[in-house]
Each structure stands twice: as C-alpha cells, then as structure tokens.
CSV table of C-alpha atoms in Angstrom, one decimal:
chain,number,residue,atom,x,y,z
M,1,ARG,CA,-17.9,-0.4,3.0
M,2,SER,CA,-15.9,1.0,-0.1
M,3,VAL,CA,-16.0,4.4,-0.8
M,4,GLY,CA,-17.9,3.9,-4.3
M,5,HIS,CA,-20.6,2.2,-2.2
M,6,VAL,CA,-20.9,5.0,0.2
M,7,MET,CA,-20.8,7.8,-2.4
M,8,ARG,CA,-23.6,6.0,-4.5
M,9,GLU,CA,-25.6,5.9,-1.4
M,10,LEU,CA,-25.1,9.6,-0.6
M,11,ILE,CA,-25.6,10.6,-4.4
M,12,ALA,CA,-29.0,8.8,-4.3
M,13,ALA,CA,-30.0,10.4,-1.1
M,14,LYS,CA,-29.0,13.9,-2.6
M,15,GLU,CA,-31.1,13.4,-5.4
M,16,GLN,CA,-34.3,11.8,-3.1
M,17,PHE,CA,-33.8,14.8,-0.6
M,18,PRO,CA,-33.2,18.1,-2.6
M,19,HIS,CA,-33.4,20.1,0.7
M,20,MET,CA,-30.8,18.3,2.5
M,21,GLU,CA,-28.0,20.4,3.8
M,22,SER,CA,-26.0,18.3,5.9
M,23,VAL,CA,-24.6,14.7,6.5
M,24,ASN,CA,-24.1,12.9,9.6
M,25,PHE,CA,-22.0,9.7,9.5
M,26,TYR,CA,-22.8,7.3,12.3
M,27,ASP,CA,-20.0,4.9,12.0
M,28,ASP,CA,-17.6,4.3,15.0
M,29,LEU,CA,-14.8,3.4,12.7
M,30,PHE,CA,-15.3,6.3,10.0
M,31,THR,CA,-11.7,7.4,10.9
M,32,PHE,CA,-9.9,4.2,11.4
M,33,ASP,CA,-8.3,4.0,7.8
M,34,TYR,CA,-6.4,7.0,6.6
M,35,ASN,CA,-6.2,5.5,3.0
M,36,TRP,CA,-10.0,5.0,3.1
M,37,VAL,CA,-10.5,8.8,4.3
M,38,LYS,CA,-8.0,9.7,1.5
M,39,GLU,CA,-10.0,8.1,-1.3
M,40,PHE,CA,-13.3,9.5,0.1
M,41,VAL,CA,-12.6,13.3,0.6
M,42,GLY,CA,-12.2,13.7,-3.6
M,43,PRO,CA,-15.5,12.3,-4.6
M,44,TYR,CA,-17.5,13.6,-1.5
M,45,THR,CA,-16.4,17.3,-2.3
M,46,GLN,CA,-17.0,16.8,-5.9
M,47,HIS,CA,-20.3,15.1,-5.8
M,48,ILE,CA,-21.9,16.0,-2.3
M,49,ASN,CA,-19.8,18.9,-0.9
M,50,PHE,CA,-22.1,19.5,2.5
M,51,PRO,CA,-21.0,20.1,6.0
M,52,PHE,CA,-20.8,16.9,7.7
M,53,TRP,CA,-20.3,15.2,11.3
M,54,CYS,CA,-18.9,12.2,12.2
M,55,PHE,CA,-17.7,9.9,15.1
M,56,ILE,CA,-13.9,9.6,16.0
M,57,HIS,CA,-12.5,7.0,18.1
M,58,PRO,CA,-10.1,8.3,20.8
M,59,SER,CA,-7.6,5.5,19.7
M,60,ARG,CA,-7.8,7.1,16.0
M,61,VAL,CA,-7.2,10.9,16.5
M,62,ASP,CA,-4.8,11.4,13.6
M,63,GLU,CA,-4.1,15.1,12.7
M,64,ARG,CA,-3.7,13.9,8.9
M,65,ILE,CA,-7.1,12.3,8.9
M,66,ILE,CA,-8.5,15.3,10.9
M,67,GLU,CA,-7.1,17.8,8.1
M,68,LEU,CA,-8.5,15.8,5.1
M,69,LEU,CA,-12.1,15.5,6.9
M,70,THR,CA,-12.2,19.3,7.8
M,71,ASN,CA,-11.0,20.2,4.3
M,72,ALA,CA,-13.8,18.5,3.0
M,73,GLY,CA,-16.6,19.9,5.1
M,74,CYS,CA,-16.5,18.0,8.7
M,75,ARG,CA,-17.3,20.5,11.0
M,76,PHE,CA,-18.3,18.3,14.0
M,77,PHE,CA,-16.6,15.3,15.4
M,78,CYS,CA,-18.0,13.4,18.1
M,79,LEU,CA,-15.2,11.8,20.2
M,80,GLY,CA,-16.3,8.8,22.2
M,81,VAL,CA,-14.8,9.5,25.9
M,82,GLN,CA,-17.9,7.7,27.8
M,83,SER,CA,-16.2,8.3,31.1
M,84,GLY,CA,-13.3,10.7,32.7
M,85,SER,CA,-12.7,7.5,34.9
M,86,GLU,CA,-10.0,5.3,34.0
M,87,ARG,CA,-11.2,2.7,36.5
M,88,THR,CA,-14.6,3.1,34.9
M,89,LEU,CA,-13.0,3.1,31.0
M,90,PHE,CA,-10.8,0.2,32.0
M,91,ASP,CA,-12.8,-2.2,34.2
M,92,VAL,CA,-16.7,-1.3,33.4
M,93,PHE,CA,-16.3,-0.7,29.7
M,94,HIS,CA,-13.2,-2.6,28.8
M,95,ARG,CA,-12.0,0.4,26.8
M,96,ARG,CA,-8.2,0.9,27.4
M,97,THR,CA,-8.1,4.7,26.8
M,98,PRO,CA,-5.9,6.3,29.3
M,99,LEU,CA,-6.8,9.8,30.1
M,100,LYS,CA,-3.4,11.1,29.0
M,101,LEU,CA,-4.6,10.1,25.6
M,102,LEU,CA,-8.0,11.9,25.5
M,103,HIS,CA,-6.4,15.1,26.5
M,104,GLN,CA,-3.7,14.7,23.9
M,105,ASP,CA,-6.7,13.7,21.3
M,106,PHE,CA,-8.5,17.2,22.5
M,107,ALA,CA,-5.4,19.0,21.9
M,108,LYS,CA,-5.1,17.8,18.5
M,109,LEU,CA,-8.7,18.4,17.5
M,110,ARG,CA,-8.6,21.8,19.0
M,111,ARG,CA,-5.8,23.0,16.0
M,112,PHE,CA,-8.7,22.4,13.5
M,113,PRO,CA,-11.5,24.6,12.5
M,114,THR,CA,-14.3,22.3,14.0
M,115,ARG,CA,-16.3,21.5,16.9
M,116,VAL,CA,-15.9,18.6,19.2
M,117,GLN,CA,-18.8,16.9,20.8
M,118,VAL,CA,-17.6,14.6,23.9
M,119,ASP,CA,-19.9,11.7,24.1
M,120,LEU,CA,-20.3,10.6,27.9
M,121,ILE,CA,-22.4,7.6,29.1
M,122,THR,CA,-24.2,8.7,32.5
M,123,ALA,CA,-26.5,6.6,34.7
M,124,ASN,CA,-24.0,4.0,35.1
M,125,PRO,CA,-24.7,1.7,38.5
M,126,PHE,CA,-21.3,0.5,38.1
M,127,GLU,CA,-19.5,3.9,38.6
M,128,THR,CA,-19.0,5.4,42.1
M,129,ASP,CA,-19.2,9.1,43.1
M,130,GLU,CA,-15.6,9.5,43.0
M,131,ASP,CA,-15.4,8.2,39.3
M,132,ARG,CA,-18.2,10.9,38.4
M,133,ARG,CA,-15.9,13.4,40.0
M,134,GLU,CA,-13.1,12.2,37.8
M,135,THR,CA,-15.2,12.8,34.9
M,136,LEU,CA,-16.1,16.4,36.0
M,137,ARG,CA,-12.5,17.2,36.7
M,138,MET,CA,-11.5,15.9,33.2
M,139,LEU,CA,-14.3,18.1,31.5
M,140,CYS,CA,-13.0,21.1,33.5
M,141,GLU,CA,-9.2,20.5,32.4
M,142,MET,CA,-10.4,20.2,28.7
M,143,ASP,CA,-12.2,23.5,28.9
M,144,LYS,CA,-9.0,25.4,29.6
M,145,ARG,CA,-8.2,28.0,26.8
M,146,ASP,CA,-4.9,30.0,26.7
M,147,ASP,CA,-6.4,32.6,24.3
M,148,PRO,CA,-10.1,33.9,24.9
M,149,GLU,CA,-10.4,34.7,21.1
M,150,ASP,CA,-9.9,30.9,20.2
M,151,PRO,CA,-12.7,29.8,18.1
M,152,PHE,CA,-12.7,26.3,19.3
M,153,ARG,CA,-16.0,25.0,20.7
M,154,TRP,CA,-17.0,22.2,22.0
M,155,GLY,CA,-20.1,20.3,23.9
M,156,ILE,CA,-21.1,17.3,25.6
M,157,SER,CA,-23.5,14.4,24.6
M,158,MET,CA,-24.5,12.3,27.4
M,159,SER,CA,-26.5,8.9,26.8
M,160,ARG,CA,-27.7,6.8,29.8
M,161,LEU,CA,-26.4,3.4,30.0
M,162,THR,CA,-28.9,0.8,28.7
M,163,TYR,CA,-27.3,-2.4,30.8
M,164,PHE,CA,-28.8,-5.8,29.8
M,165,PRO,CA,-28.5,-8.4,33.0
M,166,ASN,CA,-26.2,-11.2,32.1
M,167,ALA,CA,-24.6,-9.6,29.0
M,168,GLU,CA,-21.2,-7.9,28.8
M,169,ILE,CA,-21.4,-3.9,28.6
C-alpha cells in the first residue's frame, strides 16, 4: 500500500476515534522497504504523531529503518522468531533464519530506545523436547546484559500453532 493510502486511513481513524493514543501496525512487511519507511515517517509524525508498534521480520532488521521508526514514535517491535531451534525453523516452518542472525538482530534492536516482543509459536507437535530446550537456551542467551542500568526491555509473545491437516505450515 502506498504511504498516501495508509496516511488517509490513519487520519480518518484519528478523526473517528478522538481518544486514540497509539497505533499498531499488523503488517509482516512493514519494515521491508527502506524507501517506503523513509517516505512514511514525515507524514506520520506530522499528522498522527502517536507512539506505535509494528512487526519486524528477522531478515529485515536494518538499523537505518529502526532509527527512522523509533524517531517517528515506534516504541515496540515484534520480532518474528517463531522458534529457537534451527531444525524447526528450517525443516518445519521453512523459514531460513539462522540463530546467529536472530542474535545479531536482537543486538541491533537493543541499541535503540524501544522494546522488543519476541514472537514464538508453541504447541508445535513437530518439535521435539530438544527443539524446545534450544528455544529456552536462545531466550536465556538473549537476556544477557553487560550493564544492569540498560533501559532495553523485551518480552515474549506466544501463540499456539494452528495446524490444518494436509496443508503446509
């Protein structure tokens, strides 16, 4: 969708709901295009200027985009991790996101004044106990901090896998 189209919708919502205080962008591709984000932040801060939340895809954690969005009011990113097991990511979800990249993404995000929600998929009958342990190890590794005064905060969002037989996950 074009920036103009999104802005018209947001302006209409702001007029219709005068007590609105924040915006959530449920768009898996919100951070994919640097030029789109760069075009978006000016009109957003000029016409809406509310704190907001958005998805950020592990393959698109770009510090230039994070900076633009945090300066425009993004206070919360939801990072679609899904699992801390590469076997689950690669073989079950067909999501080629190496754990090394997830750790790099997390390190980039923690440099900014924002919060991060790590999105996980649970109740996955295709995962083993070892896959689940790998997820726990990954989460423990992400929480390590050098500075106890570090203002960075993160949390976990868990959704149960909804599996439809005879359909790809």
